[in-house]
Amino acid sequence: MKNSRRSFLRQSSLLAAGSVLAPSFINSFTNRFQAYNGKRLVIVQLSGGNDGLNTVVPFRNDTYYQKRPQLAIKSNEVLRLTDELGFNPAMSGMRSLFDDGVLSVINNVGYPNPDRSHFRSMDIWHTGSNSDEIWSTGWLGRYLDASCHSCESPHGIVELDDNLSLAMKGERLNGLAMSNPKSFLNKVRQSRASQLIRLNAEQAHEETNLGYLYKTLVETNQSAEYVAQKIKRYKTSASYPQSGFAKDLKTIAELIGSGMETSVYYASLGGFDTHAGQKGKQARLLNTYSEAMKAFVDDLKRNNLFKDTLILTFSEFGRRVGQNASAGTDHGTANNLFVIGESVKAGMFNSSPNLTDLDNGDLKYEIDFRRVYATVLEKWLRVSSEASLKREFKTLNFI
Amino acid sequence: MLSKSQKIQHLYNRAAFGMSVDQFQAAQKSRLKTELKNLMGNSVGELPLTAIAENPFVRLREDWKDKSFDREELKKELNKRIKESRVKLGDLNTQWMEQLTNPQAMVREKLTLFWHDHFAVRSNNGYHAQIHNNVLRKHALGKYRDLLLAVAKDPAMLAFLNNQQNNKRKPNENFARELLELYTLGRGHYTEKDIKEAARAFTGWKFDRYTCQFRFISRQHDAGQKEFMGKTGDFDGEDIIDMVLANKQTAYYLSAKLFQYYVSDQPDEPIIQKMADRFYESDYDIEDLLTYVFSADWFYEERFIHNKIKSPQELLHGIRQHFGLSYEMPRALIFLQKSLGQQLFFPPSVNGWSVGREWVNSSSLVNRMRLVNHLARNADPEIRVKDELDDQGKSSVRGAQLLKTGRMNWPLLEAHLSGMRDEQKLDALIEFLISKPLNANTKRALLSELKKQEDDAIKWLAVTIAGLPEYQLA
């Protein structure tokens, strides 16, 4: 059969129709992520530097109102959580999680000698390095390296994106990035992966760069096959808000429900760099975040998947205590962080930030973020945290 | 043994970003020596970037003197202008993208990209970014001392590594640390004390916000005795630079980095040592070192051919060269850089971009393999763009629109293959796009599929070859 015009770029097969993968590539044993122990960690990254003080509002603090004459949230609008602190009014979803006793709010999280550049501070959060160190692998990537010596499939960690973030890049192993399983499967199919693997079976074992490319292609194809098999089995009927972020959480819920052996999922919501006109912008973003989280937790609960899921939310830094001249806030330092799950010590984990003892107009951190990572690794994923963090950090008792 | 034309192609792949059809055809009748001479000769001159006309601070200076202006208003205006200059970074980006494959500048431009990665500076002020980039370009092929000194006095660098805040009373070590760790000696060849002392030597190195000129503020400079790498004296910044350049380790460190950029991801100690000797003895003459590398017999050894994983920039410019790809709306190129994870002027860290295998993981590999197919159809490659400062999704929607304005130069490629039988077409395209023979299985499969194509067979074949993992190497 001749291919007609217009179809020249059709993704035609390189082999006769009907050819399938070589059996060794669908061997289910090589598809296993051995480190999976039934516990799942979901990480949510708020990119751009979320203003923590207008997220968890110190509504009894005079300094807060003095330093933010236009930006401060009125005490009668705050969704009160304790006598001192309350959520931004856009966060009713998170408020109900707080009321349900599944949310722990950890204040004043940061690291020594904070860096106020987005990308540098984000790198520090992703790698777990000190602020004067530059590391090229991420804390979750090193978790993969350490916990899986014979893994060939990268689906132990799944990021909802098309470019893999540094946090999930290890020395030896990488996580899998896909903005959604269907498009990932299509892409792998379009790349003719399975045919190319058959045609180049020997190449994948070579130590050359070409061998590395084919080896990666084999792994990709295995992951695709694995995801395809799993995802067929489960679809959630729950309704989620319309946002792209909510769609990502819905995808995660479906991947969890399908029984994927994935220990860590990673999703991001961007736009928090509110230098100007912060109030409306941040409220809209926090609402997107909060509504999606509520829908996600409800969905997991309904399907009995919540008890083995822990959700951690962070941002690369908080913002300055005082507002700037454009009704916004500039880059700051320490920030609050949320942990959601049935096993968390719910409520306000520690005291509210001190707004008078500042470092150059910025909050001083009280808890090193790597202690949060260590806690999650040791007490939730149940692995040694030192391999992943390269140093020893004391765990906290929020789990 | 490589054929003469394979050698020329290898030279173009490494010294520049691969060959266009025209260059490939011309090379068939040329000699390696001539091509090298032309490539280097064409890069003697320099084409500075000009996209950003003025410093956002400049007009404000007059207003500031005039006391009748409201200070708060002026501050707001200043912020607005800085923001505008940040937007203009886009124009700067597209101007450079066009220039990177300009036949009159290719070697200098590819080397400027190397220095852009080496001195990985980010600047919110587009005008500073432009000055910085032009400094790199100006000294790209000159002496490393001149380059390093010019960079150390350049506003983008002084601001980025906080030397603006480096003064006698409270030294800031940021620049001194990167100078030793990333720009000269490399990790493990200095002490923390060396960093502290070097930082003191650079105190008072500032720039003027209005003129963007370097200024030495002597009252902020620590003129006292410093102990640096075993020597004692009242050293200033230039002395420190001279001392680290006198250390041969700097020549070695830079040679290893250049070897990786131009030759191979796998270090070859004896070769790097030879490069370092040459570099050191020539007083860090960069042009001399490159000419040495590109003329060396070892540069054309089989093991170095087609063995490097292309960075996204190399992939993109390679596609532009091979397929004559251009965009009516050049901002499409920015979208593609973001999609592939390497946007000019936005290095991910002070350490620069990834190298070699770090670019490849499951997700990036399939996206890269599908790329030419989608670009050839002006179709959305469906790669979500990570943009920490934008809301999710917005840039992707706009990007897909921009990609519709693309055009590939098919007549040129078709003319190149005209009159050939299928087997010859296949060989010619593999030679042009991959520069190394393909695995026999793949070739056989391609040929049998090619015979089934009716129209547009060449497009099908070219796009399919560019979709192979082999196309990810150069």
PDB file of N, CA, C and O in Angstrom, chain A residues 52-53 56-68 84-85 106-109 319-322 333-336 348 350-367:
ATOM      1  N   GLY A  52       3.835  33.847  52.681  1.00  0.00           N
ATOM      2  CA  GLY A  52       3.324  33.066  53.800  1.00  0.00           C
ATOM      3  C   GLY A  52       2.507  33.882  54.796  1.00  0.00           C
ATOM      4  O   GLY A  52       1.544  33.388  55.377  1.00  0.00           O
ATOM      5  N   LEU A  53       2.884  35.160  54.958  1.00  0.00           N
ATOM      6  CA  LEU A  53       2.196  35.972  55.977  1.00  0.00           C
ATOM      7  C   LEU A  53       0.769  36.311  55.575  1.00  0.00           C
ATOM      8  O   LEU A  53      -0.060  36.598  56.435  1.00  0.00           O
ATOM      9  N   VAL A  56      -1.031  32.288  55.974  1.00  0.00           N
ATOM     10  CA  VAL A  56      -1.393  32.039  57.377  1.00  0.00           C
ATOM     11  C   VAL A  56      -1.222  33.378  58.088  1.00  0.00           C
ATOM     12  O   VAL A  56      -0.102  33.799  58.375  1.00  0.00           O
ATOM     13  N   VAL A  57      -2.311  34.060  58.341  1.00  0.00           N
ATOM     14  CA  VAL A  57      -2.271  35.463  58.740  1.00  0.00           C
ATOM     15  C   VAL A  57      -2.191  35.629  60.261  1.00  0.00           C
ATOM     16  O   VAL A  57      -3.035  35.087  60.979  1.00  0.00           O
ATOM     17  N   PRO A  58      -1.183  36.382  60.768  1.00  0.00           N
ATOM     18  CA  PRO A  58      -1.105  36.653  62.217  1.00  0.00           C
ATOM     19  C   PRO A  58      -2.025  37.813  62.574  1.00  0.00           C
ATOM     20  O   PRO A  58      -1.575  38.938  62.779  1.00  0.00           O
ATOM     21  N   PHE A  59      -3.321  37.515  62.680  1.00  0.00           N
ATOM     22  CA  PHE A  59      -4.314  38.608  62.703  1.00  0.00           C
ATOM     23  C   PHE A  59      -4.380  39.372  64.020  1.00  0.00           C
ATOM     24  O   PHE A  59      -5.147  40.311  64.158  1.00  0.00           O
ATOM     25  N   ARG A  60      -3.587  38.956  65.012  1.00  0.00           N
ATOM     26  CA  ARG A  60      -3.553  39.733  66.260  1.00  0.00           C
ATOM     27  C   ARG A  60      -2.277  40.564  66.369  1.00  0.00           C
ATOM     28  O   ARG A  60      -2.037  41.199  67.381  1.00  0.00           O
ATOM     29  N   ASN A  61      -1.472  40.502  65.342  1.00  0.00           N
ATOM     30  CA  ASN A  61      -0.148  41.110  65.440  1.00  0.00           C
ATOM     31  C   ASN A  61      -0.153  42.538  64.879  1.00  0.00           C
ATOM     32  O   ASN A  61      -0.374  42.757  63.690  1.00  0.00           O
ATOM     33  N   ASP A  62       0.100  43.525  65.741  1.00  0.00           N
ATOM     34  CA  ASP A  62       0.065  44.933  65.324  1.00  0.00           C
ATOM     35  C   ASP A  62       1.128  45.229  64.272  1.00  0.00           C
ATOM     36  O   ASP A  62       0.894  45.997  63.336  1.00  0.00           O
ATOM     37  N   THR A  63       2.302  44.624  64.472  1.00  0.00           N
ATOM     38  CA  THR A  63       3.385  44.859  63.510  1.00  0.00           C
ATOM     39  C   THR A  63       2.945  44.476  62.101  1.00  0.00           C
ATOM     40  O   THR A  63       3.248  45.162  61.128  1.00  0.00           O
ATOM     41  N   TYR A  64       2.244  43.355  61.992  1.00  0.00           N
ATOM     42  CA  TYR A  64       1.750  42.892  60.690  1.00  0.00           C
ATOM     43  C   TYR A  64       0.910  43.990  60.027  1.00  0.00           C
ATOM     44  O   TYR A  64       1.097  44.307  58.851  1.00  0.00           O
ATOM     45  N   TYR A  65       0.019  44.588  60.803  1.00  0.00           N
ATOM     46  CA  TYR A  65      -0.862  45.622  60.221  1.00  0.00           C
ATOM     47  C   TYR A  65      -0.108  46.915  59.934  1.00  0.00           C
ATOM     48  O   TYR A  65      -0.395  47.608  58.969  1.00  0.00           O
ATOM     49  N   GLN A  66       0.912  47.207  60.772  1.00  0.00           N
ATOM     50  CA  GLN A  66       1.710  48.416  60.527  1.00  0.00           C
ATOM     51  C   GLN A  66       2.540  48.298  59.259  1.00  0.00           C
ATOM     52  O   GLN A  66       2.646  49.231  58.478  1.00  0.00           O
ATOM     53  N   LYS A  67       3.103  47.120  59.065  1.00  0.00           N
ATOM     54  CA  LYS A  67       4.023  46.967  57.938  1.00  0.00           C
ATOM     55  C   LYS A  67       3.313  46.716  56.614  1.00  0.00           C
ATOM     56  O   LYS A  67       3.925  46.761  55.549  1.00  0.00           O
ATOM     57  N   ARG A  68       2.022  46.428  56.711  1.00  0.00           N
ATOM     58  CA  ARG A  68       1.289  46.145  55.481  1.00  0.00           C
ATOM     59  C   ARG A  68      -0.014  46.938  55.434  1.00  0.00           C
ATOM     60  O   ARG A  68      -1.101  46.344  55.411  1.00  0.00           O
ATOM     61  N   GLU A  84      -4.400  33.217  67.264  1.00  0.00           N
ATOM     62  CA  GLU A  84      -3.491  34.173  66.650  1.00  0.00           C
ATOM     63  C   GLU A  84      -3.441  34.094  65.146  1.00  0.00           C
ATOM     64  O   GLU A  84      -3.142  35.071  64.479  1.00  0.00           O
ATOM     65  N   LEU A  85      -3.661  32.905  64.612  1.00  0.00           N
ATOM     66  CA  LEU A  85      -3.419  32.676  63.194  1.00  0.00           C
ATOM     67  C   LEU A  85      -4.671  32.203  62.473  1.00  0.00           C
ATOM     68  O   LEU A  85      -5.498  31.476  63.037  1.00  0.00           O
ATOM     69  N   ILE A 106       3.261  24.066  59.602  1.00  0.00           N
ATOM     70  CA  ILE A 106       4.575  24.245  60.219  1.00  0.00           C
ATOM     71  C   ILE A 106       5.080  25.640  59.856  1.00  0.00           C
ATOM     72  O   ILE A 106       5.222  25.959  58.671  1.00  0.00           O
ATOM     73  N   ASN A 107       5.322  26.455  60.847  1.00  0.00           N
ATOM     74  CA  ASN A 107       5.741  27.837  60.605  1.00  0.00           C
ATOM     75  C   ASN A 107       7.264  27.978  60.604  1.00  0.00           C
ATOM     76  O   ASN A 107       7.985  27.134  61.136  1.00  0.00           O
ATOM     77  N   ASN A 108       7.722  29.075  60.023  1.00  0.00           N
ATOM     78  CA  ASN A 108       9.140  29.470  60.115  1.00  0.00           C
ATOM     79  C   ASN A 108      10.114  28.423  59.585  1.00  0.00           C
ATOM     80  O   ASN A 108      11.115  28.121  60.211  1.00  0.00           O
ATOM     81  N   VAL A 109       9.796  27.855  58.436  1.00  0.00           N
ATOM     82  CA  VAL A 109      10.700  26.874  57.834  1.00  0.00           C
ATOM     83  C   VAL A 109      11.633  27.593  56.862  1.00  0.00           C
ATOM     84  O   VAL A 109      11.199  28.456  56.106  1.00  0.00           O
ATOM     85  N   ARG A 319       7.909  35.911  51.688  1.00  0.00           N
ATOM     86  CA  ARG A 319       8.191  37.252  51.183  1.00  0.00           C
ATOM     87  C   ARG A 319       8.466  38.194  52.352  1.00  0.00           C
ATOM     88  O   ARG A 319       8.293  37.836  53.509  1.00  0.00           O
ATOM     89  N   ARG A 320       8.905  39.397  52.023  1.00  0.00           N
ATOM     90  CA  ARG A 320       9.309  40.323  53.073  1.00  0.00           C
ATOM     91  C   ARG A 320       8.125  40.674  53.983  1.00  0.00           C
ATOM     92  O   ARG A 320       6.973  40.603  53.562  1.00  0.00           O
ATOM     93  N   VAL A 321       8.444  41.074  55.182  1.00  0.00           N
ATOM     94  CA  VAL A 321       7.380  41.395  56.137  1.00  0.00           C
ATOM     95  C   VAL A 321       6.646  42.659  55.699  1.00  0.00           C
ATOM     96  O   VAL A 321       5.419  42.719  55.698  1.00  0.00           O
ATOM     97  N   GLY A 322       7.407  43.677  55.263  1.00  0.00           N
ATOM     98  CA  GLY A 322       6.775  44.915  54.855  1.00  0.00           C
ATOM     99  C   GLY A 322       6.351  44.867  53.399  1.00  0.00           C
ATOM    100  O   GLY A 322       7.020  44.258  52.575  1.00  0.00           O
ATOM    101  N   THR A 333      12.342  35.281  53.096  1.00  0.00           N
ATOM    102  CA  THR A 333      13.086  34.106  53.564  1.00  0.00           C
ATOM    103  C   THR A 333      12.171  33.006  54.109  1.00  0.00           C
ATOM    104  O   THR A 333      11.521  32.311  53.339  1.00  0.00           O
ATOM    105  N   ALA A 334      12.115  32.870  55.424  1.00  0.00           N
ATOM    106  CA  ALA A 334      11.397  31.746  56.028  1.00  0.00           C
ATOM    107  C   ALA A 334       9.909  31.777  55.673  1.00  0.00           C
ATOM    108  O   ALA A 334       9.340  32.819  55.404  1.00  0.00           O
ATOM    109  N   ASN A 335       9.298  30.605  55.710  1.00  0.00           N
ATOM    110  CA  ASN A 335       7.912  30.487  55.241  1.00  0.00           C
ATOM    111  C   ASN A 335       7.213  29.353  55.974  1.00  0.00           C
ATOM    112  O   ASN A 335       7.850  28.545  56.643  1.00  0.00           O
ATOM    113  N   ASN A 336       5.888  29.286  55.804  1.00  0.00           N
ATOM    114  CA  ASN A 336       5.165  28.153  56.366  1.00  0.00           C
ATOM    115  C   ASN A 336       5.027  27.044  55.333  1.00  0.00           C
ATOM    116  O   ASN A 336       5.237  27.246  54.133  1.00  0.00           O
ATOM    117  N   MET A 348      -1.615  23.571  64.557  1.00  0.00           N
ATOM    118  CA  MET A 348      -0.488  24.477  64.389  1.00  0.00           C
ATOM    119  C   MET A 348       0.713  23.800  65.043  1.00  0.00           C
ATOM    120  O   MET A 348       0.730  23.608  66.253  1.00  0.00           O
ATOM    121  N   ASN A 350       3.913  24.730  65.371  1.00  0.00           N
ATOM    122  CA  ASN A 350       4.754  25.569  66.219  1.00  0.00           C
ATOM    123  C   ASN A 350       4.195  26.992  66.243  1.00  0.00           C
ATOM    124  O   ASN A 350       3.192  27.285  65.580  1.00  0.00           O
ATOM    125  N   SER A 351       4.894  27.865  66.940  1.00  0.00           N
ATOM    126  CA  SER A 351       4.331  29.199  67.136  1.00  0.00           C
ATOM    127  C   SER A 351       4.459  30.053  65.884  1.00  0.00           C
ATOM    128  O   SER A 351       5.224  29.750  64.972  1.00  0.00           O
ATOM    129  N   SER A 352       3.708  31.138  65.882  1.00  0.00           N
ATOM    130  CA  SER A 352       3.688  32.011  64.705  1.00  0.00           C
ATOM    131  C   SER A 352       4.997  32.783  64.603  1.00  0.00           C
ATOM    132  O   SER A 352       5.734  32.929  65.568  1.00  0.00           O
ATOM    133  N   PRO A 353       5.295  33.280  63.403  1.00  0.00           N
ATOM    134  CA  PRO A 353       6.569  33.970  63.203  1.00  0.00           C
ATOM    135  C   PRO A 353       6.707  35.226  64.059  1.00  0.00           C
ATOM    136  O   PRO A 353       5.725  35.910  64.327  1.00  0.00           O
ATOM    137  N   ASN A 354       7.931  35.500  64.445  1.00  0.00           N
ATOM    138  CA  ASN A 354       8.226  36.706  65.195  1.00  0.00           C
ATOM    139  C   ASN A 354       8.474  37.844  64.211  1.00  0.00           C
ATOM    140  O   ASN A 354       9.424  37.826  63.445  1.00  0.00           O
ATOM    141  N   LEU A 355       7.586  38.864  64.239  1.00  0.00           N
ATOM    142  CA  LEU A 355       7.674  39.926  63.240  1.00  0.00           C
ATOM    143  C   LEU A 355       8.538  41.097  63.688  1.00  0.00           C
ATOM    144  O   LEU A 355       8.696  42.067  62.953  1.00  0.00           O
ATOM    145  N   THR A 356       9.060  41.010  64.899  1.00  0.00           N
ATOM    146  CA  THR A 356       9.896  42.118  65.355  1.00  0.00           C
ATOM    147  C   THR A 356      11.373  41.762  65.375  1.00  0.00           C
ATOM    148  O   THR A 356      12.223  42.608  65.148  1.00  0.00           O
ATOM    149  N   ASP A 357      11.676  40.480  65.592  1.00  0.00           N
ATOM    150  CA  ASP A 357      13.081  40.059  65.572  1.00  0.00           C
ATOM    151  C   ASP A 357      13.425  39.640  64.149  1.00  0.00           C
ATOM    152  O   ASP A 357      13.350  38.468  63.778  1.00  0.00           O
ATOM    153  N   LEU A 358      13.800  40.635  63.325  1.00  0.00           N
ATOM    154  CA  LEU A 358      13.987  40.350  61.902  1.00  0.00           C
ATOM    155  C   LEU A 358      15.451  40.392  61.508  1.00  0.00           C
ATOM    156  O   LEU A 358      16.276  41.003  62.174  1.00  0.00           O
ATOM    157  N   ASP A 359      15.738  39.748  60.387  1.00  0.00           N
ATOM    158  CA  ASP A 359      17.069  39.830  59.806  1.00  0.00           C
ATOM    159  C   ASP A 359      16.937  40.693  58.566  1.00  0.00           C
ATOM    160  O   ASP A 359      16.482  40.220  57.524  1.00  0.00           O
ATOM    161  N   ASN A 360      17.296  41.985  58.708  1.00  0.00           N
ATOM    162  CA  ASN A 360      17.243  42.853  57.544  1.00  0.00           C
ATOM    163  C   ASN A 360      15.839  42.932  56.904  1.00  0.00           C
ATOM    164  O   ASN A 360      15.700  42.905  55.691  1.00  0.00           O
ATOM    165  N   GLY A 361      14.808  42.977  57.752  1.00  0.00           N
ATOM    166  CA  GLY A 361      13.441  43.055  57.223  1.00  0.00           C
ATOM    167  C   GLY A 361      12.830  41.716  56.876  1.00  0.00           C
ATOM    168  O   GLY A 361      11.712  41.651  56.350  1.00  0.00           O
ATOM    169  N   ASP A 362      13.549  40.644  57.167  1.00  0.00           N
ATOM    170  CA  ASP A 362      13.049  39.316  56.830  1.00  0.00           C
ATOM    171  C   ASP A 362      12.913  38.438  58.059  1.00  0.00           C
ATOM    172  O   ASP A 362      13.646  38.593  59.033  1.00  0.00           O
ATOM    173  N   LEU A 363      11.983  37.481  57.965  1.00  0.00           N
ATOM    174  CA  LEU A 363      11.779  36.544  59.059  1.00  0.00           C
ATOM    175  C   LEU A 363      13.011  35.662  59.255  1.00  0.00           C
ATOM    176  O   LEU A 363      13.695  35.331  58.297  1.00  0.00           O
ATOM    177  N   LYS A 364      13.258  35.313  60.509  1.00  0.00           N
ATOM    178  CA  LYS A 364      14.327  34.351  60.785  1.00  0.00           C
ATOM    179  C   LYS A 364      13.729  32.949  60.796  1.00  0.00           C
ATOM    180  O   LYS A 364      12.638  32.750  61.309  1.00  0.00           O
ATOM    181  N   TYR A 365      14.444  32.009  60.228  1.00  0.00           N
ATOM    182  CA  TYR A 365      13.892  30.646  60.203  1.00  0.00           C
ATOM    183  C   TYR A 365      14.099  29.988  61.556  1.00  0.00           C
ATOM    184  O   TYR A 365      15.015  30.336  62.309  1.00  0.00           O
ATOM    185  N   GLU A 366      13.250  29.027  61.834  1.00  0.00           N
ATOM    186  CA  GLU A 366      13.347  28.310  63.098  1.00  0.00           C
ATOM    187  C   GLU A 366      13.594  26.825  62.823  1.00  0.00           C
ATOM    188  O   GLU A 366      14.326  26.158  63.521  1.00  0.00           O
ATOM    189  N   ILE A 367      12.976  26.316  61.740  1.00  0.00           N
ATOM    190  CA  ILE A 367      13.115  24.893  61.415  1.00  0.00           C
ATOM    191  C   ILE A 367      13.773  24.757  60.047  1.00  0.00           C
ATOM    192  O   ILE A 367      13.305  25.333  59.065  1.00  0.00           O
TER     193      ILE A 367
END
